[in-house]
Amino acid sequence: MTVRVMLISPAMNAALREARFAGDAPLDASGHRQARSAAGVVPAADRYLRGPSLRCAATAAALGLRSDPEPALRDWEMGRWSGAPLSEVSADEPDGVAAWLTDPSAAPHGGESLLELCARVGAWLDSSHGSGGERVLVVAEPAVVRAATVHALDLPPQAFWRLDVAPLTVTELSGRSGRWNLRCGRPLQREPGN
């Protein structure tokens, strides 16, 4: 069965503004406002899911979605770097950051490697075609959206670093396990004339 998976990246928060390894940081006031203003333009779906983070939960709620948390769609596990600013980690552990950015199997932070992230998200994506519903809408952290795109298009893992996922944008994958098509980066906004 063909399925359409629509991945919405959550609204802005302080961790994103400060270039931190997010941890589980909630939305800030600006993020709440942005998500509430996009509530009327969320695509319809047969199933609604979200990553388990505070940011995904608050975005889904502000968008007016009744969504179920999906553990497989949790954010990239950053181990001891979680919550720290990228600038601080880069200054304290330059070799670790360099390895993390260049070797997809590296996890110098003690968390999850890029390969592990892509495999986890890819396994969920490939199982989504038999999960009851042709249209699945998911609020997921940008790393999860990027990992899903890398997996769906069978890109080399290093392509992950070349994908930008802005807050409150929709990335659509349609197809089924082994054959996916991509429509990326559509902002949540009203279509002209609506």
Short mmCIF file of N, CA and C in Angstrom, two decimals:
data_model
loop_
_atom_site.label_atom_id
_atom_site.label_comp_id
_atom_site.label_asym_id
_atom_site.label_seq_id
_atom_site.Cartn_x
_atom_site.Cartn_y
_atom_site.Cartn_z
N MET A 1 0.84 -1.18 0.00
CA MET A 1 0.00 0.00 0.00
C MET A 1 0.88 1.24 0.00
N THR A 2 0.50 2.22 -0.79
CA THR A 2 1.22 3.49 -0.81
C THR A 2 0.79 4.33 0.39
N VAL A 3 1.74 4.98 0.99
CA VAL A 3 1.48 5.82 2.15
C VAL A 3 2.12 7.18 1.92
N ARG A 4 1.53 8.19 2.50
CA ARG A 4 2.14 9.52 2.49
C ARG A 4 2.46 9.87 3.94
N VAL A 5 3.73 10.10 4.20
CA VAL A 5 4.20 10.48 5.53
C VAL A 5 4.57 11.96 5.46
N MET A 6 3.86 12.77 6.23
CA MET A 6 4.11 14.22 6.26
C MET A 6 4.79 14.55 7.58
N LEU A 7 6.02 14.99 7.51
CA LEU A 7 6.83 15.29 8.69
C LEU A 7 6.87 16.79 8.90
N ILE A 8 6.34 17.25 10.02
CA ILE A 8 6.36 18.67 10.37
C ILE A 8 7.43 18.87 11.43
N SER A 9 8.34 19.78 11.16
CA SER A 9 9.36 20.10 12.16
C SER A 9 8.73 21.03 13.20
N PRO A 10 9.08 20.86 14.47
CA PRO A 10 8.47 21.67 15.52
C PRO A 10 8.87 23.13 15.45
N ALA A 11 8.12 23.94 16.18
CA ALA A 11 8.36 25.39 16.22
C ALA A 11 9.67 25.69 16.94
N MET A 12 10.05 26.94 16.85
CA MET A 12 11.31 27.45 17.41
C MET A 12 11.32 27.33 18.94
N ASN A 13 12.54 27.18 19.47
CA ASN A 13 12.73 27.25 20.93
C ASN A 13 14.11 27.85 21.21
N ALA A 14 14.37 28.11 22.47
CA ALA A 14 15.62 28.77 22.85
C ALA A 14 16.84 27.93 22.49
N ALA A 15 16.76 26.61 22.64
CA ALA A 15 17.90 25.75 22.33
C ALA A 15 18.30 25.88 20.86
N LEU A 16 17.33 25.98 19.99
CA LEU A 16 17.62 26.13 18.56
C LEU A 16 18.24 27.50 18.29
N ARG A 17 17.70 28.54 18.90
CA ARG A 17 18.25 29.90 18.73
C ARG A 17 19.69 29.99 19.22
N GLU A 18 19.99 29.24 20.28
CA GLU A 18 21.31 29.31 20.91
C GLU A 18 22.28 28.27 20.37
N ALA A 19 21.89 27.51 19.35
CA ALA A 19 22.71 26.45 18.76
C ALA A 19 23.19 25.47 19.84
N ARG A 20 22.21 24.94 20.59
CA ARG A 20 22.49 23.95 21.63
C ARG A 20 22.11 22.57 21.13
N PHE A 21 22.77 21.56 21.66
CA PHE A 21 22.29 20.20 21.49
C PHE A 21 21.04 20.13 22.38
N ALA A 22 19.91 20.06 21.77
CA ALA A 22 18.63 20.41 22.39
C ALA A 22 18.31 19.70 23.70
N GLY A 23 18.61 18.45 23.85
CA GLY A 23 18.12 17.75 25.03
C GLY A 23 16.61 17.65 24.88
N ASP A 24 15.89 18.10 25.86
CA ASP A 24 14.42 18.07 25.78
C ASP A 24 13.89 19.45 26.14
N ALA A 25 14.29 20.45 25.39
CA ALA A 25 13.91 21.83 25.67
C ALA A 25 12.50 22.12 25.13
N PRO A 26 11.68 22.81 25.90
CA PRO A 26 10.31 23.12 25.46
C PRO A 26 10.29 24.28 24.47
N LEU A 27 9.12 24.54 23.90
CA LEU A 27 8.94 25.72 23.06
C LEU A 27 9.05 26.97 23.91
N ASP A 28 9.44 28.07 23.28
CA ASP A 28 9.37 29.36 23.97
C ASP A 28 8.10 30.07 23.49
N ALA A 29 7.85 31.27 24.00
CA ALA A 29 6.61 32.00 23.68
C ALA A 29 6.47 32.24 22.18
N SER A 30 7.57 32.58 21.54
CA SER A 30 7.55 32.82 20.10
C SER A 30 7.16 31.55 19.34
N GLY A 31 7.72 30.43 19.74
CA GLY A 31 7.39 29.15 19.12
C GLY A 31 5.93 28.79 19.27
N HIS A 32 5.39 29.04 20.48
CA HIS A 32 3.96 28.79 20.70
C HIS A 32 3.11 29.64 19.76
N ARG A 33 3.44 30.92 19.66
CA ARG A 33 2.67 31.82 18.78
C ARG A 33 2.73 31.36 17.33
N GLN A 34 3.93 31.01 16.87
CA GLN A 34 4.09 30.57 15.48
C GLN A 34 3.28 29.30 15.21
N ALA A 35 3.33 28.36 16.13
CA ALA A 35 2.59 27.10 15.93
C ALA A 35 1.08 27.34 15.96
N ARG A 36 0.62 28.17 16.89
CA ARG A 36 -0.83 28.46 16.94
C ARG A 36 -1.29 29.13 15.65
N SER A 37 -0.46 30.00 15.08
CA SER A 37 -0.87 30.69 13.86
C SER A 37 -0.90 29.75 12.66
N ALA A 38 -0.21 28.63 12.74
CA ALA A 38 -0.21 27.66 11.64
C ALA A 38 -1.27 26.57 11.81
N ALA A 39 -2.00 26.61 12.92
CA ALA A 39 -2.94 25.53 13.23
C ALA A 39 -3.99 25.30 12.16
N GLY A 40 -4.43 26.32 11.49
CA GLY A 40 -5.49 26.16 10.51
C GLY A 40 -5.05 25.61 9.17
N VAL A 41 -3.77 25.40 8.97
CA VAL A 41 -3.27 24.96 7.67
C VAL A 41 -2.53 23.62 7.72
N VAL A 42 -2.71 22.89 8.79
CA VAL A 42 -2.08 21.58 8.91
C VAL A 42 -2.79 20.61 7.97
N PRO A 43 -2.04 19.86 7.18
CA PRO A 43 -2.68 18.90 6.28
C PRO A 43 -3.47 17.83 7.05
N ALA A 44 -4.54 17.37 6.44
CA ALA A 44 -5.34 16.30 7.04
C ALA A 44 -4.59 14.98 6.92
N ALA A 45 -4.84 14.10 7.87
CA ALA A 45 -4.19 12.78 7.87
C ALA A 45 -5.13 11.76 8.49
N ASP A 46 -4.78 10.50 8.28
CA ASP A 46 -5.52 9.40 8.90
C ASP A 46 -4.99 9.09 10.29
N ARG A 47 -3.69 9.35 10.51
CA ARG A 47 -3.06 9.13 11.81
C ARG A 47 -2.17 10.30 12.12
N TYR A 48 -2.09 10.65 13.41
CA TYR A 48 -1.25 11.75 13.87
C TYR A 48 -0.30 11.22 14.94
N LEU A 49 0.99 11.44 14.71
CA LEU A 49 2.02 10.99 15.65
C LEU A 49 2.94 12.17 15.94
N ARG A 50 3.78 11.99 16.96
CA ARG A 50 4.78 13.01 17.27
C ARG A 50 5.95 12.34 17.96
N GLY A 51 7.09 13.01 17.86
CA GLY A 51 8.23 12.60 18.66
C GLY A 51 7.89 12.85 20.13
N PRO A 52 8.54 12.15 21.05
CA PRO A 52 8.19 12.26 22.47
C PRO A 52 8.74 13.50 23.18
N SER A 53 9.48 14.37 22.51
CA SER A 53 10.08 15.53 23.18
C SER A 53 9.02 16.55 23.60
N LEU A 54 9.38 17.39 24.57
CA LEU A 54 8.49 18.49 25.00
C LEU A 54 8.19 19.42 23.83
N ARG A 55 9.20 19.68 23.01
CA ARG A 55 9.03 20.58 21.87
C ARG A 55 8.03 20.02 20.87
N CYS A 56 8.12 18.73 20.56
CA CYS A 56 7.16 18.12 19.63
C CYS A 56 5.76 18.07 20.23
N ALA A 57 5.66 17.74 21.51
CA ALA A 57 4.35 17.68 22.16
C ALA A 57 3.68 19.04 22.18
N ALA A 58 4.44 20.08 22.52
CA ALA A 58 3.86 21.43 22.58
C ALA A 58 3.50 21.93 21.18
N THR A 59 4.31 21.62 20.18
CA THR A 59 3.99 22.03 18.81
C THR A 59 2.72 21.34 18.35
N ALA A 60 2.62 20.04 18.56
CA ALA A 60 1.42 19.31 18.15
C ALA A 60 0.18 19.88 18.83
N ALA A 61 0.29 20.16 20.12
CA ALA A 61 -0.85 20.73 20.85
C ALA A 61 -1.22 22.10 20.30
N ALA A 62 -0.24 22.95 20.06
CA ALA A 62 -0.51 24.29 19.54
C ALA A 62 -1.09 24.24 18.13
N LEU A 63 -0.74 23.20 17.37
CA LEU A 63 -1.31 23.02 16.03
C LEU A 63 -2.72 22.43 16.09
N GLY A 64 -3.16 22.05 17.29
CA GLY A 64 -4.49 21.49 17.46
C GLY A 64 -4.59 20.02 17.13
N LEU A 65 -3.46 19.32 17.20
CA LEU A 65 -3.43 17.90 16.85
C LEU A 65 -3.56 17.02 18.09
N ARG A 66 -4.34 16.00 17.97
CA ARG A 66 -4.35 14.94 18.98
C ARG A 66 -3.43 13.86 18.45
N SER A 67 -2.22 13.85 18.94
CA SER A 67 -1.20 12.96 18.39
C SER A 67 -0.68 12.03 19.47
N ASP A 68 -0.26 10.86 19.02
CA ASP A 68 0.32 9.88 19.92
C ASP A 68 1.84 9.97 19.85
N PRO A 69 2.52 9.87 21.00
CA PRO A 69 3.99 9.86 20.96
C PRO A 69 4.49 8.56 20.35
N GLU A 70 5.52 8.66 19.53
CA GLU A 70 6.13 7.48 18.90
C GLU A 70 7.60 7.44 19.33
N PRO A 71 7.96 6.48 20.21
CA PRO A 71 9.33 6.42 20.72
C PRO A 71 10.39 6.31 19.63
N ALA A 72 10.10 5.66 18.52
CA ALA A 72 11.09 5.51 17.45
C ALA A 72 11.43 6.85 16.80
N LEU A 73 10.60 7.86 17.03
CA LEU A 73 10.82 9.18 16.43
C LEU A 73 11.40 10.17 17.43
N ARG A 74 12.04 9.66 18.47
CA ARG A 74 12.70 10.55 19.44
C ARG A 74 13.88 11.24 18.76
N ASP A 75 14.29 12.36 19.34
CA ASP A 75 15.40 13.14 18.79
C ASP A 75 16.70 12.34 18.86
N TRP A 76 17.68 12.80 18.13
CA TRP A 76 19.00 12.19 18.12
C TRP A 76 19.56 12.21 19.53
N GLU A 77 19.97 11.07 20.02
CA GLU A 77 20.49 10.95 21.38
C GLU A 77 21.93 11.43 21.41
N MET A 78 22.16 12.55 22.12
CA MET A 78 23.46 13.21 22.14
C MET A 78 24.29 12.93 23.37
N GLY A 79 23.87 12.00 24.20
CA GLY A 79 24.67 11.62 25.36
C GLY A 79 25.06 12.81 26.22
N ARG A 80 26.33 12.91 26.58
CA ARG A 80 26.77 13.97 27.50
C ARG A 80 26.75 15.37 26.86
N TRP A 81 26.60 15.47 25.54
CA TRP A 81 26.50 16.78 24.89
C TRP A 81 25.10 17.37 25.00
N SER A 82 24.15 16.59 25.41
CA SER A 82 22.76 17.05 25.46
C SER A 82 22.62 18.31 26.31
N GLY A 83 22.03 19.34 25.73
CA GLY A 83 21.81 20.61 26.41
C GLY A 83 22.95 21.60 26.32
N ALA A 84 24.12 21.15 25.88
CA ALA A 84 25.30 22.04 25.82
C ALA A 84 25.31 22.83 24.52
N PRO A 85 25.86 24.05 24.56
CA PRO A 85 26.01 24.82 23.32
C PRO A 85 27.06 24.19 22.41
N LEU A 86 26.80 24.22 21.12
CA LEU A 86 27.74 23.68 20.15
C LEU A 86 29.10 24.36 20.28
N SER A 87 29.11 25.67 20.51
CA SER A 87 30.39 26.40 20.63
C SER A 87 31.21 25.88 21.80
N GLU A 88 30.56 25.58 22.91
CA GLU A 88 31.26 25.08 24.09
C GLU A 88 31.83 23.68 23.84
N VAL A 89 31.00 22.81 23.25
CA VAL A 89 31.46 21.44 22.97
C VAL A 89 32.60 21.48 21.96
N SER A 90 32.49 22.34 20.95
CA SER A 90 33.56 22.46 19.95
C SER A 90 34.87 22.92 20.57
N ALA A 91 34.79 23.82 21.55
CA ALA A 91 35.99 24.31 22.22
C ALA A 91 36.59 23.24 23.14
N ASP A 92 35.72 22.50 23.84
CA ASP A 92 36.18 21.49 24.80
C ASP A 92 36.61 20.18 24.15
N GLU A 93 35.94 19.81 23.06
CA GLU A 93 36.18 18.51 22.42
C GLU A 93 36.29 18.65 20.90
N PRO A 94 37.27 19.41 20.40
CA PRO A 94 37.34 19.64 18.96
C PRO A 94 37.50 18.35 18.14
N ASP A 95 38.28 17.41 18.65
CA ASP A 95 38.46 16.15 17.91
C ASP A 95 37.16 15.34 17.89
N GLY A 96 36.44 15.35 19.00
CA GLY A 96 35.17 14.64 19.07
C GLY A 96 34.15 15.22 18.11
N VAL A 97 34.06 16.55 18.05
CA VAL A 97 33.11 17.20 17.14
C VAL A 97 33.52 16.92 15.70
N ALA A 98 34.81 16.98 15.41
CA ALA A 98 35.28 16.69 14.05
C ALA A 98 34.92 15.26 13.64
N ALA A 99 35.12 14.32 14.54
CA ALA A 99 34.77 12.92 14.24
C ALA A 99 33.27 12.77 14.03
N TRP A 100 32.49 13.41 14.87
CA TRP A 100 31.02 13.35 14.79
C TRP A 100 30.53 13.89 13.44
N LEU A 101 31.17 14.96 12.95
CA LEU A 101 30.75 15.58 11.69
C LEU A 101 31.24 14.84 10.45
N THR A 102 32.24 14.01 10.58
CA THR A 102 32.82 13.37 9.39
C THR A 102 32.67 11.86 9.34
N ASP A 103 32.50 11.22 10.48
CA ASP A 103 32.39 9.76 10.52
C ASP A 103 30.99 9.36 10.97
N PRO A 104 30.15 8.86 10.08
CA PRO A 104 28.77 8.53 10.44
C PRO A 104 28.64 7.46 11.52
N SER A 105 29.71 6.72 11.78
CA SER A 105 29.63 5.69 12.82
C SER A 105 30.10 6.21 14.18
N ALA A 106 30.58 7.45 14.24
CA ALA A 106 31.13 8.00 15.49
C ALA A 106 30.04 8.51 16.41
N ALA A 107 30.23 8.26 17.69
CA ALA A 107 29.35 8.79 18.72
C ALA A 107 30.21 9.19 19.92
N PRO A 108 31.08 10.20 19.74
CA PRO A 108 32.01 10.58 20.81
C PRO A 108 31.30 11.11 22.05
N HIS A 109 30.05 11.48 21.93
CA HIS A 109 29.27 12.00 23.05
C HIS A 109 28.68 10.89 23.91
N GLY A 110 28.82 9.64 23.47
CA GLY A 110 28.28 8.52 24.23
C GLY A 110 26.82 8.24 23.92
N GLY A 111 26.27 8.94 22.94
CA GLY A 111 24.87 8.71 22.55
C GLY A 111 24.80 7.86 21.30
N GLU A 112 24.04 8.32 20.36
CA GLU A 112 23.73 7.57 19.14
C GLU A 112 24.55 8.12 17.97
N SER A 113 25.09 7.23 17.14
CA SER A 113 25.80 7.66 15.94
C SER A 113 24.78 8.06 14.87
N LEU A 114 25.26 8.74 13.84
CA LEU A 114 24.40 9.11 12.72
C LEU A 114 23.83 7.86 12.05
N LEU A 115 24.66 6.83 11.89
CA LEU A 115 24.17 5.59 11.29
C LEU A 115 23.06 4.96 12.13
N GLU A 116 23.21 5.00 13.45
CA GLU A 116 22.17 4.44 14.32
C GLU A 116 20.88 5.25 14.24
N LEU A 117 21.01 6.57 14.19
CA LEU A 117 19.83 7.43 14.04
C LEU A 117 19.10 7.11 12.74
N CYS A 118 19.82 7.08 11.63
CA CYS A 118 19.20 6.81 10.32
C CYS A 118 18.57 5.42 10.28
N ALA A 119 19.21 4.44 10.89
CA ALA A 119 18.65 3.07 10.91
C ALA A 119 17.36 3.03 11.73
N ARG A 120 17.36 3.69 12.89
CA ARG A 120 16.16 3.70 13.74
C ARG A 120 14.98 4.36 13.03
N VAL A 121 15.22 5.55 12.49
CA VAL A 121 14.15 6.29 11.81
C VAL A 121 13.74 5.56 10.53
N GLY A 122 14.71 5.01 9.81
CA GLY A 122 14.41 4.26 8.59
C GLY A 122 13.56 3.04 8.85
N ALA A 123 13.84 2.33 9.93
CA ALA A 123 13.02 1.15 10.28
C ALA A 123 11.58 1.57 10.56
N TRP A 124 11.41 2.69 11.27
CA TRP A 124 10.04 3.17 11.51
C TRP A 124 9.37 3.55 10.18
N LEU A 125 10.08 4.27 9.33
CA LEU A 125 9.51 4.71 8.06
C LEU A 125 9.09 3.51 7.22
N ASP A 126 9.93 2.51 7.13
CA ASP A 126 9.61 1.34 6.33
C ASP A 126 8.45 0.54 6.91
N SER A 127 8.24 0.64 8.20
CA SER A 127 7.11 -0.08 8.81
C SER A 127 5.81 0.73 8.72
N SER A 128 5.89 2.00 8.36
CA SER A 128 4.70 2.86 8.37
C SER A 128 3.70 2.51 7.29
N HIS A 129 4.11 1.78 6.26
CA HIS A 129 3.18 1.46 5.17
C HIS A 129 2.14 0.43 5.58
N GLY A 130 2.33 -0.28 6.64
CA GLY A 130 1.35 -1.28 7.05
C GLY A 130 0.72 -0.96 8.38
N SER A 131 0.64 0.32 8.72
CA SER A 131 0.24 0.68 10.08
C SER A 131 -1.14 1.34 10.15
N GLY A 132 -1.97 1.13 9.19
CA GLY A 132 -3.35 1.62 9.29
C GLY A 132 -3.50 3.07 8.90
N GLY A 133 -3.62 3.34 7.66
CA GLY A 133 -3.83 4.70 7.19
C GLY A 133 -2.89 5.06 6.07
N GLU A 134 -3.41 5.70 5.08
CA GLU A 134 -2.59 6.08 3.94
C GLU A 134 -1.85 7.39 4.17
N ARG A 135 -2.38 8.25 5.04
CA ARG A 135 -1.74 9.54 5.31
C ARG A 135 -1.39 9.62 6.79
N VAL A 136 -0.09 9.78 7.05
CA VAL A 136 0.40 9.86 8.42
C VAL A 136 1.07 11.22 8.59
N LEU A 137 0.64 11.97 9.58
CA LEU A 137 1.26 13.26 9.88
C LEU A 137 2.03 13.13 11.18
N VAL A 138 3.29 13.57 11.15
CA VAL A 138 4.18 13.41 12.29
C VAL A 138 4.84 14.75 12.61
N VAL A 139 4.83 15.15 13.87
CA VAL A 139 5.64 16.28 14.33
C VAL A 139 6.92 15.66 14.87
N ALA A 140 8.05 15.98 14.21
CA ALA A 140 9.32 15.34 14.57
C ALA A 140 10.46 16.34 14.51
N GLU A 141 11.43 16.13 15.37
CA GLU A 141 12.61 16.99 15.43
C GLU A 141 13.33 17.01 14.08
N PRO A 142 14.03 18.11 13.76
CA PRO A 142 14.71 18.22 12.48
C PRO A 142 15.67 17.06 12.18
N ALA A 143 16.38 16.57 13.17
CA ALA A 143 17.30 15.45 12.93
C ALA A 143 16.54 14.21 12.46
N VAL A 144 15.35 14.01 12.99
CA VAL A 144 14.52 12.87 12.58
C VAL A 144 14.04 13.05 11.14
N VAL A 145 13.64 14.27 10.80
CA VAL A 145 13.20 14.56 9.42
C VAL A 145 14.37 14.33 8.46
N ARG A 146 15.53 14.80 8.82
CA ARG A 146 16.71 14.62 7.96
C ARG A 146 17.06 13.14 7.82
N ALA A 147 17.02 12.39 8.91
CA ALA A 147 17.33 10.96 8.87
C ALA A 147 16.31 10.22 8.00
N ALA A 148 15.04 10.58 8.10
CA ALA A 148 14.01 9.95 7.27
C ALA A 148 14.26 10.23 5.80
N THR A 149 14.66 11.45 5.48
CA THR A 149 14.95 11.81 4.09
C THR A 149 16.16 11.05 3.57
N VAL A 150 17.22 10.96 4.36
CA VAL A 150 18.41 10.20 3.96
C VAL A 150 18.03 8.75 3.68
N HIS A 151 17.25 8.16 4.57
CA HIS A 151 16.85 6.76 4.39
C HIS A 151 15.94 6.58 3.18
N ALA A 152 14.93 7.43 3.07
CA ALA A 152 13.94 7.28 2.00
C ALA A 152 14.57 7.39 0.62
N LEU A 153 15.52 8.29 0.47
CA LEU A 153 16.14 8.51 -0.84
C LEU A 153 17.42 7.71 -1.03
N ASP A 154 17.75 6.87 -0.03
CA ASP A 154 18.95 6.03 -0.09
C ASP A 154 20.19 6.88 -0.34
N LEU A 155 20.27 8.00 0.37
CA LEU A 155 21.39 8.91 0.25
C LEU A 155 22.55 8.41 1.11
N PRO A 156 23.77 8.81 0.80
CA PRO A 156 24.88 8.48 1.70
C PRO A 156 24.67 9.22 3.03
N PRO A 157 25.06 8.64 4.14
CA PRO A 157 24.82 9.27 5.44
C PRO A 157 25.36 10.70 5.53
N GLN A 158 26.45 11.01 4.85
CA GLN A 158 27.03 12.35 4.91
C GLN A 158 26.08 13.40 4.35
N ALA A 159 25.11 13.00 3.53
CA ALA A 159 24.13 13.95 2.98
C ALA A 159 23.27 14.56 4.09
N PHE A 160 23.17 13.87 5.22
CA PHE A 160 22.41 14.37 6.37
C PHE A 160 22.80 15.81 6.71
N TRP A 161 24.10 16.08 6.67
CA TRP A 161 24.62 17.40 7.06
C TRP A 161 24.30 18.47 6.05
N ARG A 162 23.84 18.10 4.87
CA ARG A 162 23.54 19.05 3.81
C ARG A 162 22.06 19.38 3.72
N LEU A 163 21.26 18.81 4.59
CA LEU A 163 19.81 19.02 4.57
C LEU A 163 19.42 20.00 5.67
N ASP A 164 18.75 21.06 5.31
CA ASP A 164 18.24 22.02 6.29
C ASP A 164 16.75 21.80 6.46
N VAL A 165 16.31 21.80 7.70
CA VAL A 165 14.89 21.64 8.02
C VAL A 165 14.50 22.81 8.91
N ALA A 166 13.77 23.75 8.35
CA ALA A 166 13.35 24.95 9.09
C ALA A 166 12.17 24.61 10.00
N PRO A 167 12.00 25.37 11.08
CA PRO A 167 10.85 25.15 11.95
C PRO A 167 9.52 25.31 11.19
N LEU A 168 8.57 24.48 11.56
CA LEU A 168 7.21 24.52 11.02
C LEU A 168 7.16 24.42 9.49
N THR A 169 7.95 23.49 8.97
CA THR A 169 7.86 23.17 7.55
C THR A 169 7.44 21.70 7.42
N VAL A 170 6.88 21.38 6.27
CA VAL A 170 6.41 20.02 6.01
C VAL A 170 7.33 19.37 4.98
N THR A 171 7.82 18.21 5.32
CA THR A 171 8.57 17.37 4.39
C THR A 171 7.70 16.15 4.13
N GLU A 172 7.35 15.91 2.87
CA GLU A 172 6.45 14.81 2.52
C GLU A 172 7.21 13.69 1.82
N LEU A 173 7.00 12.50 2.31
CA LEU A 173 7.52 11.29 1.68
C LEU A 173 6.32 10.45 1.27
N SER A 174 6.28 10.05 0.02
CA SER A 174 5.18 9.20 -0.42
C SER A 174 5.75 7.98 -1.10
N GLY A 175 5.09 6.87 -0.92
CA GLY A 175 5.53 5.62 -1.53
C GLY A 175 5.33 4.49 -0.56
N ARG A 176 6.36 3.65 -0.49
CA ARG A 176 6.34 2.50 0.41
C ARG A 176 7.77 2.04 0.63
N SER A 177 7.94 1.10 1.49
CA SER A 177 9.28 0.61 1.81
C SER A 177 10.07 0.31 0.55
N GLY A 178 11.25 0.90 0.46
CA GLY A 178 12.11 0.65 -0.67
C GLY A 178 11.92 1.59 -1.84
N ARG A 179 10.84 2.35 -1.86
CA ARG A 179 10.58 3.28 -2.98
C ARG A 179 9.82 4.47 -2.45
N TRP A 180 10.53 5.56 -2.24
CA TRP A 180 9.93 6.77 -1.69
C TRP A 180 10.19 7.95 -2.62
N ASN A 181 9.26 8.89 -2.64
CA ASN A 181 9.42 10.16 -3.34
C ASN A 181 9.39 11.26 -2.30
N LEU A 182 10.01 12.39 -2.61
CA LEU A 182 10.17 13.48 -1.65
C LEU A 182 9.56 14.77 -2.15
N ARG A 183 8.85 15.44 -1.25
CA ARG A 183 8.45 16.83 -1.43
C ARG A 183 8.87 17.53 -0.14
N CYS A 184 9.82 18.45 -0.22
CA CYS A 184 10.41 18.95 1.02
C CYS A 184 10.23 20.44 1.25
N GLY A 185 10.23 20.79 2.53
CA GLY A 185 10.33 22.17 2.96
C GLY A 185 9.14 23.06 2.70
N ARG A 186 7.95 22.52 2.57
CA ARG A 186 6.78 23.38 2.36
C ARG A 186 6.41 24.03 3.69
N PRO A 187 6.35 25.38 3.73
CA PRO A 187 5.98 26.03 4.99
C PRO A 187 4.51 25.79 5.31
N LEU A 188 4.20 25.79 6.58
CA LEU A 188 2.81 25.71 7.02
C LEU A 188 2.21 27.09 6.89
N GLN A 189 1.55 27.35 5.82
CA GLN A 189 0.91 28.63 5.60
C GLN A 189 -0.27 28.45 4.67
N ARG A 190 -1.14 29.40 4.69
CA ARG A 190 -2.32 29.33 3.84
C ARG A 190 -1.91 29.46 2.38
N GLU A 191 -2.57 28.68 1.54
CA GLU A 191 -2.35 28.78 0.10
C GLU A 191 -2.92 30.11 -0.40
N PRO A 192 -2.34 30.71 -1.44
CA PRO A 192 -2.88 31.95 -1.97
C PRO A 192 -4.36 31.78 -2.35
N GLY A 193 -5.17 32.78 -2.02
CA GLY A 193 -6.59 32.74 -2.32
C GLY A 193 -7.43 32.10 -1.23
N ASN A 194 -6.83 31.57 -0.16
CA ASN A 194 -7.58 30.94 0.92
C ASN A 194 -7.67 31.86 2.13
#
